[in-house]
Amino acid sequence: MGTAVDGGPLTQLSSFVGRTDEMVELSRLLHGVRLLTLTGPAGVGKTRLALELAGQEQRSRHCEVVVVKLATLTHIDQIRRQILIALGEPAEDGVPRAPRAAAYAKESERLLVLDDCEHVLDECGLMLSELLPSHPYLRVIATSREPLRLPGEALFSLSGLALPDVDGDASLSECLRSDAVLLFLDRARTVVPDFQLTQENAGHVGEICTRLDGLPLPIEMAARLIRVFPPAEVRARLDDRLSLLTNGWRLADQRHQSLRASLQWGYDLLNPAERSLLRGLSVLPGGFGFDTAAAVAADGSDAEPGTSELLIALSVKSVITPYTDQDGSARFRLLESMRGFGHERLVAESEDTETYGRLVTWLTQLSEPLHRETFLQPAVLRHLAAEHGNLTHALHWLIPGTDERQLLLAGALATVELSPGPADDTLTLLSHILDRGIESSPYRSVALECAATLAGRQGDYGTAMRHAEQAVELERGYGRDPLLSRLLLLRSALHETHGDQDSAVADLRECLKIGHRLRDETLTALCRVGLARYQLLNGELGRAEQVIEEFLPLLRMRVPPRWLHAVLVTAGALALEKDDLPTAEAYFTESLRGPAEHTRGPADALQGLAIVAARAHRFERVLQLIGAAEQFGPPASWGDAWWRERVNAARSAALKVLPPNRAGASLEAGRAMRHRHVLAFALGSQATGATGATAEDSDSLLSKRERDVTALVVEGLTNRQIAARMHVSVRTVETHIRHIRTTLGLRSRAHIAAWAAERRTTTVRPAVLSPPGRRPLTEGGGQSWTVTTSTSRTAASRVSSTSRAEPPAAIT
């Protein structure tokens, strides 16, 4: 790339892709400060962005721009001399001369770009502290992996380019909206001019950019490999990226010649303690908090003194990236390339076995409640969920051996994955571990419990019951009542699903005895409500109602959502039997409104809402809900003819009333909904239902942080501005926006803004259903909704009258 050091035109040899928001924000910042430092990890494009910003300033303000590259300079005298020569002020003995006061009036505006300051921070600080006071018309843009920490310095932290949502249905269209993919496409065409992004290769290109964290330097190197490898092969070879990405520009600095050299440059700038911690953190692909970092950095659970300070230092030096999880807790992650480099150094230092041992010990401590407590506390489950990626990584490290802790960690992994739907290979992994012959471990029954649950979810009753029976017998031998009670609840549910009511009741009664013996009010209440289900089936409505009224308030406060789900569905079924439709609908929707990551299969609640809709003569909705419920497999709470009879009656009533074409379309619409759209549709029902729920029902699908992001989108803030306002990374904001669009079935930020703004005009409006006499943004054709507040008008104006958003389903 070319640079100018004499005030001439500042030009580059390659095109500049993306960073539109950053350029706008940086231009604003630069006009208000005299020292602006761009920070960020290796390969993020600090130098290129600084030069592009300087070139824009040169063209628009006609100021003189000078560029000084510091990569090869190490001494204060060298730096001072180079800067002064670039400014046209030769120094005497390397010391700048203070200009006379009369000279200030004649001094033209100048912009100095100091590139690569991270290895000479003190020297740059000394030089600038002398230079800026004596040159009032001088502004400075510095690039560094960490701040200069000077008075008046404005910081701007860069992250990777915007990434595509490669898991979406429209992979090609998502990729074409991604700056990272557009950069890849641009650089690939420099070596293969006719290279095109297609539906077939878009997913591979999107994954390449994602695995390279949106960093321009490695993306450019990967793109130039297209001359040799197709995208699929480049993606497959990224596991060895440090050896693969070695094709930097011929005349680039040595540290830009390869990805390894770029990472080594930053690693060499760390002190020994920081390097050691970085190597340890490389075993944590799933991110980490202070506690996890301390665990891998020190023996056992005792945090090594200074770990927090080291983490902060690594964050300041752009080695690790801070973010905030859904609970608002601070966490960090290593970019994948840096993690791979750190892991390579970990192995080279022969520290891998000891570090993985500390990780396994830490995760085992987190997972211990699985075999010591009846119900996992929400805080424990959230903690395990946050460590999902690390659990998976540690488990794969353990599998080749016979360490019994792999049974417990496999159970913890499956427990985390149970509610949102386990990964395809989780049951296979569990079965493999159970078959390894670790028979005498006290952790075995935990793994058997989770394997039984997963097999039951897949409809494999024989395997599920076999695992459950083994687990119950093991726990009888150990005499651990808390885990035995949980296993009896599981086996009772399996019996119920298979229609064996007598065995299900027997397990509940045994579990109830354990609850009395342990004086466990929560377990006792859960067993009592479980038995009330059978009282309901036998027509004993009064007794069932008495039990539910007595124990439901306690269970709402104490049991995890996946257990509460069955209780609420029972209460809803009881209300149906009493023909109390508003109460029934409220119970079914409450069961769906629990945290999505913990809710058991919602088929029974969706079917319950279908029965409510049938009795309210809303027949298209009946078939949509029944079709949607089919996606989730058999109901989790009912396995006998009693429930099926009521669902079939609702279906038959709808089929009898509706014309065949409308009936078929309604069923197919339900079957075609994506899972989160199903919940949005189901929860939105209450806006027009008998209970008169507010529009907040559909908002409950969004987390608090997602609602905060939505509000800032309405204000017109860019992703970077939102990130700054919320103190999170730009990548985190991008992830939240993808989740919001997926949940609400909206296509763009503009539609999110209009959707949110429209909701400010009413307190009763469904998220997906069309209000009477209006057409929603998610329908094709027509204008966007009319809004009344000033904020709403602004947001809605961002969606043109010709915009078309893809609806989540054909909802009438």
Coordinates of C-alpha atoms in Angstrom, one line a residue, residues 333-702:
R333 CA -13.1 -14.6 24.9
L334 CA -10.0 -15.3 22.8
L335 CA -10.4 -14.7 19.0
E336 CA -10.1 -18.1 17.4
S337 CA -6.8 -17.4 15.7
M338 CA -5.2 -16.1 18.9
R339 CA -6.6 -19.1 20.8
G340 CA -5.0 -21.4 18.2
F341 CA -1.7 -19.6 18.6
G342 CA -1.9 -19.7 22.4
H343 CA -2.6 -23.4 22.3
E344 CA 0.3 -24.0 20.0
R345 CA 2.5 -22.2 22.6
L346 CA 0.9 -24.2 25.4
V347 CA 1.8 -27.5 23.9
A348 CA 5.3 -26.2 23.0
E349 CA 5.8 -25.3 26.7
S350 CA 4.5 -28.8 27.8
E351 CA 1.8 -27.2 29.9
D352 CA -1.2 -28.7 28.2
T353 CA -1.8 -31.8 30.4
E354 CA -1.6 -29.8 33.6
T355 CA -3.8 -27.0 32.3
Y356 CA -6.5 -29.3 31.0
G357 CA -6.4 -31.1 34.4
R358 CA -7.2 -27.8 36.1
L359 CA -10.0 -27.2 33.7
V360 CA -11.6 -30.6 34.3
T361 CA -11.3 -30.2 38.1
W362 CA -13.0 -26.8 37.8
L363 CA -15.8 -28.0 35.6
T364 CA -16.3 -31.1 37.9
Q365 CA -16.8 -28.8 40.9
L366 CA -19.4 -26.8 38.9
S367 CA -21.2 -30.0 38.0
E368 CA -21.2 -31.7 41.4
P369 CA -24.8 -30.5 42.3
L370 CA -26.0 -32.8 39.5
H371 CA -25.6 -35.9 41.7
R372 CA -26.0 -34.2 45.1
E373 CA -29.2 -32.2 44.8
T374 CA -32.7 -33.0 43.7
F375 CA -33.2 -29.9 41.6
L376 CA -30.4 -27.9 40.0
Q377 CA -30.6 -24.3 41.1
P378 CA -31.1 -21.8 38.3
A379 CA -27.8 -20.0 39.1
V380 CA -25.9 -23.3 38.8
L381 CA -27.6 -24.2 35.5
R382 CA -26.8 -20.7 34.1
H383 CA -23.2 -21.1 35.1
L384 CA -23.0 -24.5 33.4
A385 CA -24.7 -23.1 30.3
A386 CA -22.1 -20.3 30.2
E387 CA -19.4 -22.9 30.2
H388 CA -21.1 -25.0 27.4
G389 CA -18.2 -24.7 24.9
N390 CA -15.6 -25.4 27.6
L391 CA -17.6 -28.5 28.8
T392 CA -17.6 -29.9 25.3
H393 CA -13.9 -29.2 24.8
A394 CA -12.9 -30.7 28.1
L395 CA -15.0 -33.7 27.5
H396 CA -13.4 -34.5 24.2
W397 CA -10.0 -34.2 25.8
L398 CA -11.1 -36.7 28.5
I399 CA -12.7 -39.3 26.3
P400 CA -9.6 -41.2 25.2
G401 CA -8.9 -42.1 28.8
T402 CA -10.9 -43.8 31.6
D403 CA -11.3 -40.8 34.0
E404 CA -14.7 -41.3 35.6
R405 CA -15.3 -37.5 35.6
Q406 CA -16.2 -37.7 31.9
L407 CA -19.5 -39.3 33.1
L408 CA -20.4 -36.3 35.2
L409 CA -19.3 -33.7 32.6
A410 CA -21.2 -35.6 29.9
G411 CA -24.3 -35.4 32.1
A412 CA -23.7 -31.7 32.7
L413 CA -23.4 -31.0 29.0
A414 CA -26.6 -32.9 28.2
T415 CA -28.4 -31.1 31.1
V416 CA -27.5 -27.8 29.5
E417 CA -28.6 -28.9 26.1
L418 CA -31.8 -30.7 27.2
S419 CA -34.2 -27.8 26.9
P420 CA -33.2 -26.0 23.7
G421 CA -32.8 -29.3 22.0
P422 CA -29.6 -31.3 22.2
A423 CA -26.9 -31.3 19.5
D424 CA -27.2 -34.2 17.2
D425 CA -24.2 -35.9 18.6
T426 CA -24.8 -35.5 22.3
L427 CA -26.7 -38.7 22.8
T428 CA -24.1 -40.6 20.7
L429 CA -21.4 -39.1 22.9
L430 CA -23.1 -40.1 26.0
S431 CA -23.7 -43.6 24.8
H432 CA -20.1 -43.9 23.8
I433 CA -19.0 -42.8 27.3
L434 CA -21.4 -45.2 29.0
D435 CA -20.1 -48.1 26.9
R436 CA -16.5 -47.5 27.9
G437 CA -16.9 -49.7 31.0
I438 CA -16.6 -47.2 33.8
E439 CA -19.2 -49.1 35.8
S440 CA -18.4 -48.3 39.5
S441 CA -18.4 -44.5 39.3
P442 CA -20.8 -42.6 41.5
Y443 CA -21.2 -40.3 38.5
R444 CA -22.6 -43.0 36.2
S445 CA -26.2 -42.6 37.2
V446 CA -26.1 -38.9 36.2
A447 CA -24.9 -39.9 32.7
L448 CA -27.6 -42.6 32.6
E449 CA -30.3 -40.1 33.6
C450 CA -29.3 -37.7 30.8
A451 CA -29.1 -40.5 28.2
A452 CA -32.6 -41.6 29.2
T453 CA -34.0 -38.2 28.9
L454 CA -32.4 -37.6 25.5
A455 CA -33.6 -41.0 24.2
G456 CA -37.1 -40.2 25.5
R457 CA -37.0 -36.9 23.6
Q458 CA -36.2 -38.9 20.4
G459 CA -39.1 -41.3 21.0
D460 CA -36.8 -44.3 21.8
Y461 CA -38.8 -45.5 24.8
G462 CA -36.9 -48.8 25.1
T463 CA -33.5 -47.2 25.4
A464 CA -34.8 -44.4 27.6
M465 CA -36.4 -46.9 30.1
R466 CA -33.4 -49.2 30.1
H467 CA -31.1 -46.3 31.1
A468 CA -33.6 -45.0 33.7
E469 CA -33.9 -48.5 35.2
Q470 CA -30.1 -48.8 35.5
A471 CA -29.8 -45.4 37.1
V472 CA -32.5 -46.0 39.6
E473 CA -30.9 -49.3 40.7
L474 CA -27.5 -47.7 41.0
E475 CA -28.9 -44.9 43.2
R476 CA -30.7 -47.4 45.4
G477 CA -27.3 -48.9 46.1
Y478 CA -25.7 -45.6 46.8
G479 CA -28.5 -44.5 49.0
R480 CA -28.5 -40.9 47.7
D481 CA -32.1 -39.8 48.1
P482 CA -31.9 -36.5 46.2
L483 CA -30.7 -38.0 43.0
L484 CA -32.9 -41.1 43.4
S485 CA -36.0 -38.9 43.7
R486 CA -35.1 -37.0 40.5
L487 CA -34.6 -40.4 38.7
L488 CA -38.0 -41.6 40.0
L489 CA -39.6 -38.5 38.6
L490 CA -38.0 -39.2 35.2
R491 CA -39.0 -42.8 35.2
S492 CA -42.6 -41.8 36.1
A493 CA -42.7 -39.4 33.1
L494 CA -41.4 -42.2 30.8
H495 CA -44.1 -44.6 32.1
E496 CA -46.7 -41.9 31.6
T497 CA -45.6 -41.2 28.0
H498 CA -45.8 -45.0 27.3
G499 CA -49.3 -45.2 28.8
D500 CA -48.3 -47.2 31.9
Q501 CA -50.3 -45.2 34.5
D502 CA -50.0 -47.7 37.4
S503 CA -46.2 -47.7 37.2
A504 CA -46.1 -43.9 36.8
V505 CA -48.2 -43.5 40.0
A506 CA -46.1 -46.0 41.9
D507 CA -42.9 -44.0 41.1
L508 CA -44.5 -40.8 42.2
R509 CA -45.7 -42.3 45.5
E510 CA -42.2 -43.6 46.2
C511 CA -40.8 -40.2 45.4
L512 CA -43.3 -38.6 47.7
K513 CA -42.1 -40.8 50.5
I514 CA -38.5 -39.5 49.9
G515 CA -39.8 -36.0 50.0
H516 CA -41.4 -36.5 53.4
R517 CA -38.2 -38.3 54.6
L518 CA -36.0 -35.4 53.5
R519 CA -38.6 -32.8 54.7
D520 CA -38.3 -31.3 51.2
E521 CA -41.3 -29.1 50.6
T522 CA -40.5 -28.6 46.9
L523 CA -40.1 -32.3 46.1
T524 CA -43.3 -33.1 48.1
A525 CA -45.3 -30.4 46.3
L526 CA -44.1 -31.6 42.9
C527 CA -45.0 -35.2 43.6
R528 CA -48.4 -34.1 44.9
V529 CA -49.2 -32.1 41.8
G530 CA -47.9 -35.1 39.7
L531 CA -50.5 -37.3 41.5
A532 CA -53.1 -34.7 40.9
R533 CA -52.7 -35.2 37.2
Y534 CA -54.0 -38.7 37.6
Q535 CA -56.9 -37.5 39.8
L536 CA -57.7 -35.2 36.9
L537 CA -57.6 -38.2 34.5
N538 CA -59.9 -40.1 36.8
G539 CA -62.5 -37.2 36.9
E540 CA -61.6 -36.1 40.5
L541 CA -61.6 -32.5 39.5
G542 CA -62.2 -31.1 43.0
R543 CA -59.3 -32.9 44.6
A544 CA -57.0 -32.1 41.7
E545 CA -57.9 -28.4 41.9
Q546 CA -57.3 -28.3 45.6
V547 CA -53.8 -29.7 45.3
I548 CA -52.9 -27.3 42.4
E549 CA -54.2 -24.2 44.3
E550 CA -52.2 -25.3 47.4
F551 CA -48.9 -26.0 45.8
L552 CA -48.6 -24.1 42.5
P553 CA -47.5 -20.8 44.2
L554 CA -44.6 -22.7 45.9
L555 CA -43.6 -24.5 42.7
R556 CA -43.6 -21.2 40.7
M557 CA -40.9 -19.9 43.0
R558 CA -38.7 -23.0 43.5
V559 CA -38.6 -25.5 40.7
P560 CA -36.7 -25.1 37.4
P561 CA -38.8 -24.1 34.4
R562 CA -38.6 -27.5 32.8
W563 CA -40.3 -29.1 35.8
L564 CA -42.8 -26.2 36.2
H565 CA -43.9 -26.7 32.6
A566 CA -45.7 -30.0 33.4
V567 CA -47.3 -28.4 36.5
L568 CA -48.7 -25.5 34.4
V569 CA -50.0 -27.7 31.7
T570 CA -51.8 -29.8 34.3
A571 CA -53.4 -26.6 35.6
G572 CA -54.3 -25.6 32.1
A573 CA -55.9 -29.0 31.4
L574 CA -57.9 -28.8 34.6
A575 CA -59.2 -25.3 33.6
L576 CA -60.2 -26.8 30.2
E577 CA -62.2 -29.5 32.0
K578 CA -64.0 -26.7 33.9
D579 CA -64.5 -24.9 30.6
D580 CA -62.6 -21.9 32.0
L581 CA -61.0 -20.8 28.7
P582 CA -59.3 -17.6 29.9
T583 CA -57.6 -19.4 32.8
A584 CA -56.6 -22.4 30.6
E585 CA -55.0 -20.1 28.0
A586 CA -53.2 -18.2 30.7
Y587 CA -51.6 -21.4 32.1
F588 CA -50.6 -22.7 28.7
T589 CA -49.0 -19.5 27.6
E590 CA -47.3 -19.1 31.0
S591 CA -45.7 -22.5 30.4
L592 CA -44.4 -21.3 27.1
R593 CA -43.2 -18.0 28.5
G594 CA -40.5 -19.5 30.6
P595 CA -36.9 -19.0 29.6
A596 CA -36.6 -20.6 26.1
E597 CA -33.4 -22.4 27.0
H598 CA -35.1 -24.3 29.9
T599 CA -38.6 -25.0 28.6
R600 CA -39.5 -28.6 28.0
G601 CA -41.0 -29.7 24.7
P602 CA -44.0 -27.3 24.2
A603 CA -46.1 -29.6 22.2
D604 CA -48.6 -30.2 24.9
A605 CA -49.0 -26.5 25.7
L606 CA -49.5 -25.7 22.0
Q607 CA -52.1 -28.4 21.8
G608 CA -53.8 -27.0 24.9
L609 CA -54.0 -23.6 23.2
A610 CA -55.4 -25.3 20.1
I611 CA -58.2 -26.8 22.2
V612 CA -58.9 -23.3 23.7
A613 CA -59.0 -21.9 20.2
A614 CA -61.4 -24.6 19.0
R615 CA -63.8 -23.9 21.9
A616 CA -63.5 -20.1 21.0
H617 CA -64.3 -21.0 17.3
R618 CA -60.9 -19.7 16.0
F619 CA -60.5 -22.7 13.7
E620 CA -57.6 -21.5 11.5
R621 CA -55.6 -20.9 14.6
V622 CA -56.5 -24.4 15.9
L623 CA -54.8 -26.1 12.8
Q624 CA -51.9 -23.7 12.9
L625 CA -51.1 -24.6 16.5
I626 CA -51.6 -28.3 15.9
G627 CA -49.3 -28.1 12.9
A628 CA -46.7 -26.2 14.9
A629 CA -46.9 -28.7 17.7
E630 CA -46.0 -31.5 15.4
Q631 CA -42.5 -30.0 15.0
F632 CA -41.7 -30.8 18.7
G633 CA -42.5 -34.5 18.7
P634 CA -44.9 -36.1 21.1
P635 CA -46.2 -34.1 24.1
A636 CA -43.9 -34.2 27.1
S637 CA -46.7 -34.3 29.7
W638 CA -49.4 -36.6 28.3
G639 CA -49.2 -40.0 26.8
D640 CA -52.6 -41.5 27.0
A641 CA -55.9 -41.4 25.1
W642 CA -57.4 -38.8 27.4
W643 CA -55.4 -36.0 26.0
R644 CA -55.3 -37.3 22.4
E645 CA -59.1 -37.5 22.4
R646 CA -59.4 -33.7 23.2
V647 CA -56.8 -32.7 20.7
N648 CA -58.4 -34.8 18.0
A649 CA -61.8 -33.3 18.8
A650 CA -60.3 -29.8 18.3
R651 CA -58.8 -30.8 15.0
S652 CA -62.0 -32.5 13.7
A653 CA -64.0 -29.4 14.6
A654 CA -61.7 -27.2 12.6
L655 CA -61.6 -29.5 9.6
K656 CA -65.4 -29.7 9.6
V657 CA -65.8 -25.9 9.5
L658 CA -63.0 -24.8 7.2
P659 CA -62.9 -25.4 3.5
P660 CA -60.3 -28.1 2.6
N661 CA -57.9 -25.6 1.0
R662 CA -57.9 -23.2 4.0
A663 CA -57.6 -26.1 6.4
G664 CA -54.6 -27.5 4.6
A665 CA -53.0 -24.1 4.3
S666 CA -53.4 -23.5 8.0
L667 CA -51.8 -26.9 8.9
E668 CA -48.9 -26.3 6.6
A669 CA -48.4 -22.8 7.9
G670 CA -48.0 -24.2 11.4
R671 CA -45.6 -26.9 10.2
A672 CA -43.5 -24.3 8.3
M673 CA -42.9 -22.0 11.3
R674 CA -39.5 -21.9 12.8
H675 CA -39.4 -22.8 16.4
R676 CA -39.1 -19.3 17.8
H677 CA -41.7 -18.0 15.5
V678 CA -44.0 -20.7 16.9
L679 CA -43.6 -19.3 20.4
A680 CA -44.2 -15.8 19.1
F681 CA -47.4 -16.9 17.4
A682 CA -48.6 -18.8 20.4
L683 CA -47.8 -16.0 22.9
G684 CA -49.3 -13.4 20.7
S685 CA -52.7 -15.1 20.9
Q686 CA -53.7 -13.5 24.2
A687 CA -53.9 -10.0 22.6
T688 CA -57.1 -11.0 21.0
G689 CA -58.0 -13.8 23.4
A690 CA -60.2 -14.0 26.3
T691 CA -57.7 -13.0 28.9
G692 CA -56.9 -9.6 27.5
A693 CA -53.2 -9.8 27.9
T694 CA -51.1 -6.9 26.9
A695 CA -48.6 -6.6 24.0
E696 CA -45.8 -7.3 26.5
D697 CA -46.6 -11.0 26.1
S698 CA -44.8 -11.1 22.7
D699 CA -42.0 -9.0 24.1
S700 CA -41.3 -11.7 26.6
L701 CA -39.6 -13.7 23.8
L702 CA -36.8 -11.1 23.9

